[in-house]
PDB file of C-alpha atoms in Angstrom:
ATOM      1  CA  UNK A   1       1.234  40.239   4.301  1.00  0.00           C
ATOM      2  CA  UNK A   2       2.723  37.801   6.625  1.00  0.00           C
ATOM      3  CA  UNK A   3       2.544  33.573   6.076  1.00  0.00           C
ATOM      4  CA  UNK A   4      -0.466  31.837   7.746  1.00  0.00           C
ATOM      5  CA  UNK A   5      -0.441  31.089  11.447  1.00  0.00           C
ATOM      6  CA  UNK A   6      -0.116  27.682  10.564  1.00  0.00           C
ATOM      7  CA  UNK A   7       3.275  27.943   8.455  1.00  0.00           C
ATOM      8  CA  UNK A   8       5.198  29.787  11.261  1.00  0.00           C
ATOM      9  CA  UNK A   9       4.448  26.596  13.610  1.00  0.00           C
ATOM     10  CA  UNK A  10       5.498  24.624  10.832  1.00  0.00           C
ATOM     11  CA  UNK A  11       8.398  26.751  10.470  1.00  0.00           C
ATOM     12  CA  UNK A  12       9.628  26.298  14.026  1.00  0.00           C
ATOM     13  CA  UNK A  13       9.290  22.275  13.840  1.00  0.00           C
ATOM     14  CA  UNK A  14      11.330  22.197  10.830  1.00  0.00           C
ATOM     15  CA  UNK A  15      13.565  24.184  12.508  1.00  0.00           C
ATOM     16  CA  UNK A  16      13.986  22.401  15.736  1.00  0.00           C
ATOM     17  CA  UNK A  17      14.310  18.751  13.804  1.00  0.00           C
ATOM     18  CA  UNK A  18      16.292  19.477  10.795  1.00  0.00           C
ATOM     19  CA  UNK A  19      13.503  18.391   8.378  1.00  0.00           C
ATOM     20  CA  UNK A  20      14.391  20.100   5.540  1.00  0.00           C
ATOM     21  CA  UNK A  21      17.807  20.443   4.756  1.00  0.00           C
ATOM     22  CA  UNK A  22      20.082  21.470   1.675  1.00  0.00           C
ATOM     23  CA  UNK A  23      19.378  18.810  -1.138  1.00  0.00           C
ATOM     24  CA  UNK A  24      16.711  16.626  -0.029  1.00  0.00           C
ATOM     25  CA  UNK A  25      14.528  14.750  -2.060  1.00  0.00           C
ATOM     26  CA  UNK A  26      10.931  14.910  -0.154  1.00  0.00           C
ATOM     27  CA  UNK A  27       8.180  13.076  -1.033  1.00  0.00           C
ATOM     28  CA  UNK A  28       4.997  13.903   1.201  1.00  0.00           C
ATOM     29  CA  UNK A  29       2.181  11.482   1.831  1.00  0.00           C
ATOM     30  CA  UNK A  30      -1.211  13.000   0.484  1.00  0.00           C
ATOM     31  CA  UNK A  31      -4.239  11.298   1.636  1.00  0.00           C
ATOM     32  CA  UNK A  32      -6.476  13.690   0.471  1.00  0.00           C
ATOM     33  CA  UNK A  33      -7.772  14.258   3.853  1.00  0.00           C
ATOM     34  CA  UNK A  34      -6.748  18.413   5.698  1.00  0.00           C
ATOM     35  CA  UNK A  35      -3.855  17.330   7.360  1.00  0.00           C
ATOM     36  CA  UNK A  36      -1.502  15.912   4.638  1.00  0.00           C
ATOM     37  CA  UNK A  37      -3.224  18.553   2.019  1.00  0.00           C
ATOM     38  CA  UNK A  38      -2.324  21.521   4.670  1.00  0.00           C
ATOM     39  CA  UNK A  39       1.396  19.620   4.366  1.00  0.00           C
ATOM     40  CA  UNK A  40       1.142  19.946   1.028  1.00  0.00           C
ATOM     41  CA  UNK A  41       0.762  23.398   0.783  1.00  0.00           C
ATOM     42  CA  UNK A  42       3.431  24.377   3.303  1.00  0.00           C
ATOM     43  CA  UNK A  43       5.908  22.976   1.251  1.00  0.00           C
ATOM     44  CA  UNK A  44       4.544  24.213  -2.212  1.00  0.00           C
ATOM     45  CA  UNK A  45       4.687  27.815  -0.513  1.00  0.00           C
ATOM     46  CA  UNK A  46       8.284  27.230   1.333  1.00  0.00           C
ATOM     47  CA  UNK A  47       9.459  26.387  -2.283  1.00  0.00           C
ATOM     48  CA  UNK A  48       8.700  30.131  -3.332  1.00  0.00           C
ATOM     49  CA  UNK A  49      11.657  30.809  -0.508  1.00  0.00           C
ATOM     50  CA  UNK A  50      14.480  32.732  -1.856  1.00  0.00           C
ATOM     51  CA  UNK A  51      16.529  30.183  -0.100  1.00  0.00           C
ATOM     52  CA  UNK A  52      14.634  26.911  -0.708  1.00  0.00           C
ATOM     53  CA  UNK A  53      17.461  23.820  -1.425  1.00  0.00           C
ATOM     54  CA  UNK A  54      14.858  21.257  -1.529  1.00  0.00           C
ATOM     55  CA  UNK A  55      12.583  19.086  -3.908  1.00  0.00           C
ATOM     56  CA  UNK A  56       9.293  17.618  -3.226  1.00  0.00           C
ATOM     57  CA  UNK A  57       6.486  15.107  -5.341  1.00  0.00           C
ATOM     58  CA  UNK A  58       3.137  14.664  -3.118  1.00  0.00           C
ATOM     59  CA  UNK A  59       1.964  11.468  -3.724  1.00  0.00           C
ATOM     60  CA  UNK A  60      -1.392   9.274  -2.952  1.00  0.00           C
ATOM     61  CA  UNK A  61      -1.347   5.390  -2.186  1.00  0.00           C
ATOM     62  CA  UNK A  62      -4.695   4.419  -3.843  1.00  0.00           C
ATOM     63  CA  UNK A  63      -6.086   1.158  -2.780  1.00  0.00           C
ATOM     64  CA  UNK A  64      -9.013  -0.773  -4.166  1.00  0.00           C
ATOM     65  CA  UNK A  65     -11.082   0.522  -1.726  1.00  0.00           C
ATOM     66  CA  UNK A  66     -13.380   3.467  -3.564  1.00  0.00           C
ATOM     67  CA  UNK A  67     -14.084   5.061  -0.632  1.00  0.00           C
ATOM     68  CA  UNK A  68      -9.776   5.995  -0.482  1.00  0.00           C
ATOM     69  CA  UNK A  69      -9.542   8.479  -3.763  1.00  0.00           C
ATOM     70  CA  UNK A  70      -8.794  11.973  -3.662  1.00  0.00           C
ATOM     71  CA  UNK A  71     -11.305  13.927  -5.150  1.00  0.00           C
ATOM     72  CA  UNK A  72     -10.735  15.832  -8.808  1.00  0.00           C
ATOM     73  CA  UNK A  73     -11.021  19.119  -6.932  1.00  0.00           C
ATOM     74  CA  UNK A  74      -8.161  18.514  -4.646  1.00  0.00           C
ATOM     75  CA  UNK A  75      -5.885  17.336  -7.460  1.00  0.00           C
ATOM     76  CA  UNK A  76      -6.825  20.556  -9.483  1.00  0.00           C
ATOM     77  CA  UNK A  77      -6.312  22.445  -6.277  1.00  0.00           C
ATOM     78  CA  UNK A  78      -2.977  21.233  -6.091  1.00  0.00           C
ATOM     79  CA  UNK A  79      -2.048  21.682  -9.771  1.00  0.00           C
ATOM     80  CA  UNK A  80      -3.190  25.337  -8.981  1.00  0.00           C
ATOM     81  CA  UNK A  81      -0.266  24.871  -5.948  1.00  0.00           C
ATOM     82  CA  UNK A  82       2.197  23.497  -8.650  1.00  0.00           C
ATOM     83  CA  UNK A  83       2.669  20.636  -6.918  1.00  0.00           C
ATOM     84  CA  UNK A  84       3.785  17.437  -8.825  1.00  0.00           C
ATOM     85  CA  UNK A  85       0.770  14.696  -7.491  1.00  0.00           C
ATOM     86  CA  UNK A  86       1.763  10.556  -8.139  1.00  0.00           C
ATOM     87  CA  UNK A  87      -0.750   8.633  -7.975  1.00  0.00           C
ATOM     88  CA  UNK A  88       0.365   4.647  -6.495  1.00  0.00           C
ATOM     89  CA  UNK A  89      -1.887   1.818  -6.655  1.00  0.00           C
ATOM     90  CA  UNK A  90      -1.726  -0.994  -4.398  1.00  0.00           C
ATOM     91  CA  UNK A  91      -3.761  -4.165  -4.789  1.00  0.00           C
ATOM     92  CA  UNK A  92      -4.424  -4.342  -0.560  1.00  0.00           C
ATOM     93  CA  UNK A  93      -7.179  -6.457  -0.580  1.00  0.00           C
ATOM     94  CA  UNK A  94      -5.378  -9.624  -2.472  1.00  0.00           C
ATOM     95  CA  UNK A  95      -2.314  -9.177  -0.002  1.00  0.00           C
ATOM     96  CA  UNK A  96      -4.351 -10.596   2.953  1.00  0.00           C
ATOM     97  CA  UNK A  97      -3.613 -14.310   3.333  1.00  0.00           C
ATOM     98  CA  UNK A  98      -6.161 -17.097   4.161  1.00  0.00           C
ATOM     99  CA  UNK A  99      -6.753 -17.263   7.883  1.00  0.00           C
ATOM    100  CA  UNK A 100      -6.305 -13.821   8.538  1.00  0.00           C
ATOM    101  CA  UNK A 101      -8.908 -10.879   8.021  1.00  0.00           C
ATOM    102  CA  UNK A 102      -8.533  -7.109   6.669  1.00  0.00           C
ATOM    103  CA  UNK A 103      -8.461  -4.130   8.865  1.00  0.00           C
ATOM    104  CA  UNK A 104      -7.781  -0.756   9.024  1.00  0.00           C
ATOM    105  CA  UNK A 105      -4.524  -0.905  10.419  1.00  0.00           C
ATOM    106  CA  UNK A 106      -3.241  -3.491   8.246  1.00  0.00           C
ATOM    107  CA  UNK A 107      -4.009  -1.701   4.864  1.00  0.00           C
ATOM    108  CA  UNK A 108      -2.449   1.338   6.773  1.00  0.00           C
ATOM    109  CA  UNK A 109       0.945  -0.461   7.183  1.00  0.00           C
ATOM    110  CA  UNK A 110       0.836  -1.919   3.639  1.00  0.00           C
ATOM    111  CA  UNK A 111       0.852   1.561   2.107  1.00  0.00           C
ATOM    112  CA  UNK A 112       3.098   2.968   4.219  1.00  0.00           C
ATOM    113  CA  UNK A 113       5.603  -0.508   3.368  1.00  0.00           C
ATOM    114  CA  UNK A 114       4.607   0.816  -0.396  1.00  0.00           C
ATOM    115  CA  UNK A 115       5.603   4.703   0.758  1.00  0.00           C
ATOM    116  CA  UNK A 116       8.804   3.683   1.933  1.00  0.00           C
ATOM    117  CA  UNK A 117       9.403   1.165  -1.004  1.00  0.00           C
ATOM    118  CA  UNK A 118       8.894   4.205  -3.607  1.00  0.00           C
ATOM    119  CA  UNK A 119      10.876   6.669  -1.955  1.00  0.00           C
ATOM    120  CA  UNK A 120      13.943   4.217  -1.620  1.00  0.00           C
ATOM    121  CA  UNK A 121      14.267   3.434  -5.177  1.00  0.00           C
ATOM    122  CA  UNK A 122      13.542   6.823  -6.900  1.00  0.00           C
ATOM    123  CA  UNK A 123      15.909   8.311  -5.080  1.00  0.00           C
ATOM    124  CA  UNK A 124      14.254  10.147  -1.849  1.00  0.00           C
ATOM    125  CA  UNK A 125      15.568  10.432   1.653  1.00  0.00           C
ATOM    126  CA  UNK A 126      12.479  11.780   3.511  1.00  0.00           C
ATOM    127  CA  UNK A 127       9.064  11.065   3.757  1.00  0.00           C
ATOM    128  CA  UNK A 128       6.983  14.055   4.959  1.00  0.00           C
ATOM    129  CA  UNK A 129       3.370  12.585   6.610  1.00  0.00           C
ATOM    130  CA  UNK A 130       0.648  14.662   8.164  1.00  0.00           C
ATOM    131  CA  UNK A 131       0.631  13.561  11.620  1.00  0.00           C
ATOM    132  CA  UNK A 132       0.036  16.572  14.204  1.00  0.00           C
ATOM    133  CA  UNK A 133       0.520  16.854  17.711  1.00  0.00           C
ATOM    134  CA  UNK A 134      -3.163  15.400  19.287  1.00  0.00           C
ATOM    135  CA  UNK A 135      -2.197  11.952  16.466  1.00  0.00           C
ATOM    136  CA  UNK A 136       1.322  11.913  18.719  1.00  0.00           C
ATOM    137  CA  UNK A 137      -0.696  12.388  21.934  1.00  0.00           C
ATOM    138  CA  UNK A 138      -3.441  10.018  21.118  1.00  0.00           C
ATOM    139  CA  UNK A 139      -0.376   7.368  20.172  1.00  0.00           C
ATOM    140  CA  UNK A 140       1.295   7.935  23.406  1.00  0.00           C
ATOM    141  CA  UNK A 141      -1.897   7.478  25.614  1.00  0.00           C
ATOM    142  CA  UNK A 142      -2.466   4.335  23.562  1.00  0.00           C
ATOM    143  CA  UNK A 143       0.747   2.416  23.704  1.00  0.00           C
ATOM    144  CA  UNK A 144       0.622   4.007  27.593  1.00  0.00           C
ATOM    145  CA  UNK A 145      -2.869   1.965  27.919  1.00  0.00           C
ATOM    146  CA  UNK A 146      -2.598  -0.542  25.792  1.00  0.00           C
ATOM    147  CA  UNK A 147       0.929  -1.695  25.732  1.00  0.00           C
ATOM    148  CA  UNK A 148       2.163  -0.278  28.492  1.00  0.00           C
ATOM    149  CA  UNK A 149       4.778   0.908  26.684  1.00  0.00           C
ATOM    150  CA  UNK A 150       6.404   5.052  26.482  1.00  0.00           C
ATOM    151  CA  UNK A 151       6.515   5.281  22.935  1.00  0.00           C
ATOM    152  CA  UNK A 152       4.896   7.792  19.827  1.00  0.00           C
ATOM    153  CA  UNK A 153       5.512   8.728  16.680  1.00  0.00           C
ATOM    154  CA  UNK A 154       8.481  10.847  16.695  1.00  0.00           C
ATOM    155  CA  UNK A 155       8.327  14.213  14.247  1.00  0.00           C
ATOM    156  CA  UNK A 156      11.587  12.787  13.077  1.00  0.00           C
ATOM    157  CA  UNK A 157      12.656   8.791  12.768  1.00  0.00           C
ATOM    158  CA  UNK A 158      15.718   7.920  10.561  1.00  0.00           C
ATOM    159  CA  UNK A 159      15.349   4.700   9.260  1.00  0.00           C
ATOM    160  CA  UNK A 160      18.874   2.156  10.130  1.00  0.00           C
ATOM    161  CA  UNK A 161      17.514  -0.408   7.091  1.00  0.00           C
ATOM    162  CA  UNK A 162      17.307   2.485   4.816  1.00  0.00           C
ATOM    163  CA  UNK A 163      18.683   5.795   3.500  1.00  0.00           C
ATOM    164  CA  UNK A 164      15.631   7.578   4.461  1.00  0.00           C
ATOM    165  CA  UNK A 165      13.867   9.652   7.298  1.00  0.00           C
ATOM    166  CA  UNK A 166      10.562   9.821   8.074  1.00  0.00           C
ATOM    167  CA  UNK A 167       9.204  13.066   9.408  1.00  0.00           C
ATOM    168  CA  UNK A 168       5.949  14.799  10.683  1.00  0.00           C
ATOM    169  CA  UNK A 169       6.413  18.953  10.322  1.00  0.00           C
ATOM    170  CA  UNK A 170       2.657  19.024  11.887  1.00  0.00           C
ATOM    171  CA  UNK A 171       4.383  17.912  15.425  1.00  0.00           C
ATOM    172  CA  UNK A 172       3.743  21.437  16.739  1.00  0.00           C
ATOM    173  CA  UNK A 173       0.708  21.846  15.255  1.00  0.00           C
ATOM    174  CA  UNK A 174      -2.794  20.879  17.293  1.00  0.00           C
ATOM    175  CA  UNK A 175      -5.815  19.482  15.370  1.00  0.00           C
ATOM    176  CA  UNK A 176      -7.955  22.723  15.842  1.00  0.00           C
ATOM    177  CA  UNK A 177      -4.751  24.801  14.270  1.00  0.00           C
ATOM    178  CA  UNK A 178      -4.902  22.536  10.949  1.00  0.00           C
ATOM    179  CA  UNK A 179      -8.688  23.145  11.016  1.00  0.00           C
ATOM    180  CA  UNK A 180      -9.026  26.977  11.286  1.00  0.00           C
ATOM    181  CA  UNK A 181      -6.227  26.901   8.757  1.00  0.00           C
ATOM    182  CA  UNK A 182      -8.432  24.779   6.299  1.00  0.00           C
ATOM    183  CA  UNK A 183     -11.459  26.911   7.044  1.00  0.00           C
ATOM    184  CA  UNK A 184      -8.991  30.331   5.811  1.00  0.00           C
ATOM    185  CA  UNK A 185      -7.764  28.649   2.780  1.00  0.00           C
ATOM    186  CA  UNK A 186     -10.710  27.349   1.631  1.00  0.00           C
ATOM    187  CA  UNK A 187      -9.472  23.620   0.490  1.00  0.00           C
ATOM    188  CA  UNK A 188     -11.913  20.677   0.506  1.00  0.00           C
ATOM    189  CA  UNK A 189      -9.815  17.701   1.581  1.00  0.00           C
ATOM    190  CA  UNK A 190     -11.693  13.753   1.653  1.00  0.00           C
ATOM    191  CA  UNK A 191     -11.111  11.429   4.573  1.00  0.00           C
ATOM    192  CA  UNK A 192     -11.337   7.891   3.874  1.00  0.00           C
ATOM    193  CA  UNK A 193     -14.469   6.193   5.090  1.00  0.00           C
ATOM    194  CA  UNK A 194     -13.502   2.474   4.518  1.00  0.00           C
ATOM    195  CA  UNK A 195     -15.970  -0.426   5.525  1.00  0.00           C
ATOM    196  CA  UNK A 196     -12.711  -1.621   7.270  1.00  0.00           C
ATOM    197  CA  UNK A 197     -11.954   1.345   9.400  1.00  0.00           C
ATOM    198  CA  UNK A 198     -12.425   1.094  12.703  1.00  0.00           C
ATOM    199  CA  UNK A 199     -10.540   3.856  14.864  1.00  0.00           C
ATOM    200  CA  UNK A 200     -12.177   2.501  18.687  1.00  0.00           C
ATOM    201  CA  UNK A 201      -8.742   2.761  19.931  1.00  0.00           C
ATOM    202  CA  UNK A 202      -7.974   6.070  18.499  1.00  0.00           C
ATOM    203  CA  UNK A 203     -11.429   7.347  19.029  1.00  0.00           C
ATOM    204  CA  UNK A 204     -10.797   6.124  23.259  1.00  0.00           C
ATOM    205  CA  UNK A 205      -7.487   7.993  23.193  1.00  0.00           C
ATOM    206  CA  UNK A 206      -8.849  11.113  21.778  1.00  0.00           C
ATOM    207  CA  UNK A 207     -11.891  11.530  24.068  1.00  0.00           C
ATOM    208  CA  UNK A 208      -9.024  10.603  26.941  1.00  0.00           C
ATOM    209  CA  UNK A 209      -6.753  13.297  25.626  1.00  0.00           C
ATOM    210  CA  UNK A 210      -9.737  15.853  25.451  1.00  0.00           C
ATOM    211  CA  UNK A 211     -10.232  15.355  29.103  1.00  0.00           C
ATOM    212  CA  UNK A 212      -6.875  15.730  30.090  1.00  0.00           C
ATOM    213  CA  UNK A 213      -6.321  18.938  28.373  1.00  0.00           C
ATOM    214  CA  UNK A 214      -9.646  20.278  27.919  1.00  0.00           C
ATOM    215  CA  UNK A 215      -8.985  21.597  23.984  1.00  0.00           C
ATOM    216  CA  UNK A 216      -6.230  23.396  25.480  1.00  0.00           C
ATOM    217  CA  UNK A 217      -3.175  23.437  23.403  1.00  0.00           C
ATOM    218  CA  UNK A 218      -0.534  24.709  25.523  1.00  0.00           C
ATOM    219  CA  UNK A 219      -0.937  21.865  27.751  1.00  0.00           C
ATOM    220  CA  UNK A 220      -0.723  19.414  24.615  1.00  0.00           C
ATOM    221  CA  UNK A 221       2.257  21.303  24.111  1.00  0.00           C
ATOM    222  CA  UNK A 222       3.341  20.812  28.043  1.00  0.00           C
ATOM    223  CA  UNK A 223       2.384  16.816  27.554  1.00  0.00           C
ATOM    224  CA  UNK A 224       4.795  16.987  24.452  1.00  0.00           C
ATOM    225  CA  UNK A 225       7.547  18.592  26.439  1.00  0.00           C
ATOM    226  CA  UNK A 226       6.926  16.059  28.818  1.00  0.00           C
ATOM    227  CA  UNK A 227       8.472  13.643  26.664  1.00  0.00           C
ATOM    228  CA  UNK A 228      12.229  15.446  25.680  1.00  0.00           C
ATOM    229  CA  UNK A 229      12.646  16.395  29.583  1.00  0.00           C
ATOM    230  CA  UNK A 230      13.147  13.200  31.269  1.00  0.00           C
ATOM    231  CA  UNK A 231      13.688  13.317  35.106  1.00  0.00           C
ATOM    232  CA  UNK A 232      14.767   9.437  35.438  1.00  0.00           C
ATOM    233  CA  UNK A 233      15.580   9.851  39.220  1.00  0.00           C
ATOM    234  CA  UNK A 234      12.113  10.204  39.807  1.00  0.00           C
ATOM    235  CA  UNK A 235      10.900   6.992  37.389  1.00  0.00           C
ATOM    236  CA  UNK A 236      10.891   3.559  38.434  1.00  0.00           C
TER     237      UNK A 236
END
């Protein structure tokens, strides 16, 4: 029986970036929610591989926000995975200095400034985070809109300050891919539902993306390939 559907795009994104590579030290971002717990089990079934040169720890930045946990039955699930799950806490809510108010994106970039943190002094060089292709989309028609700016998150970034690389093996994958692959697999992820969170922007950029594509995911995949085949003679 062949790997999931899923996998093999996975497969070809690792490929084309380098992601894994002999001897790396990967620690993967688990949010609990199906994106990072789909991650999660890639790499606990491309460590089966007859060839596999790798280590990985999944771990979860827990906040004290309740609403942020990952249930009991997705740790069991991935103890079933034999996956090594940390568990970080970070005290977000004290970090916010007088004058200035929480929000979602704020607590965001404090635990990914804790990710990075960990990783650098226990010894990893690469983060692995769930982002898929519509979250690179949605980024580019944001910073298009908002900031007028051509920028997203790259499926690989290496850090200059640091030893590390961040990368996103979901690049290929669309959103309905990661769902149908939940759906087979059976895995009850959590999503964080934060009195904080407030995902207008995102929300705008996905409804935006939807109409530009229609659900289609070749032509997320054409709006992708937009972005490695520059024609600058024909740019401002």
């Amino acid at each position: 029986m062949g790997q999931p559907k899923l996998f093999s795009i996975i497969d070809k994104a690792v490929y084309d970036y380098k992601m894994i590579e002999p001897g790396d030290k990967i620690l993967i971002g688990a949010s609990g929610g199906k994106d990072s717990t789909a991650l999660v089990e890639y790499f606990a079934n491309r460590a089966k591989r007859k060839d596999a040169d790798f280590t990985f720890t999944a771990i979860h930045i827990e906040t004290d926000f309740e609403a942020c946990t990952m249930s009991p039955r997705l740790r069991e699930q991935m103890r079933e995975w034999n996956v090594e799950t940390l568990n970080y806490f970070v005290d977000v809510e004290n970090r916010v200095k007088e004058g200035f108010k929480m929000s979602c994106y704020w607590c965001s970039q404090q635990r990914r400034n804790e990710l990075v943190h960990f990783a650098v002094n226990n010894g990893y060089n690469k983060i692995a985070l769930g982002h898929h292709l519509d979250d690179i989309l949605e980024t580019l028609l944001m910073n298009m809109l908002r900031k007028g700016e051509l920028s997203t998150m790259p499926p690989r970034l290496n850090y200059t300050k640091y030893p590390l690389s961040i990368i996103r093996p979901l690049c290929y994958a669309d959103v309905n891919a990661i769902k149908e692959h939940a759906a087979q697999s059976g895995y009850i992820s959590t999503t964080c539902t934060c009195m904080y969170q407030d995902n207008s922007g995102r929300k705008d950029a996905r409804a935006r993306l939807e109409a530009l594509t229609k659900g289609d995911r070749r032509a997320k995949e054409r709006m992708l390939d937009a972005l490695r085949n520059i024609n600058k003679e024909y740019l401002p």
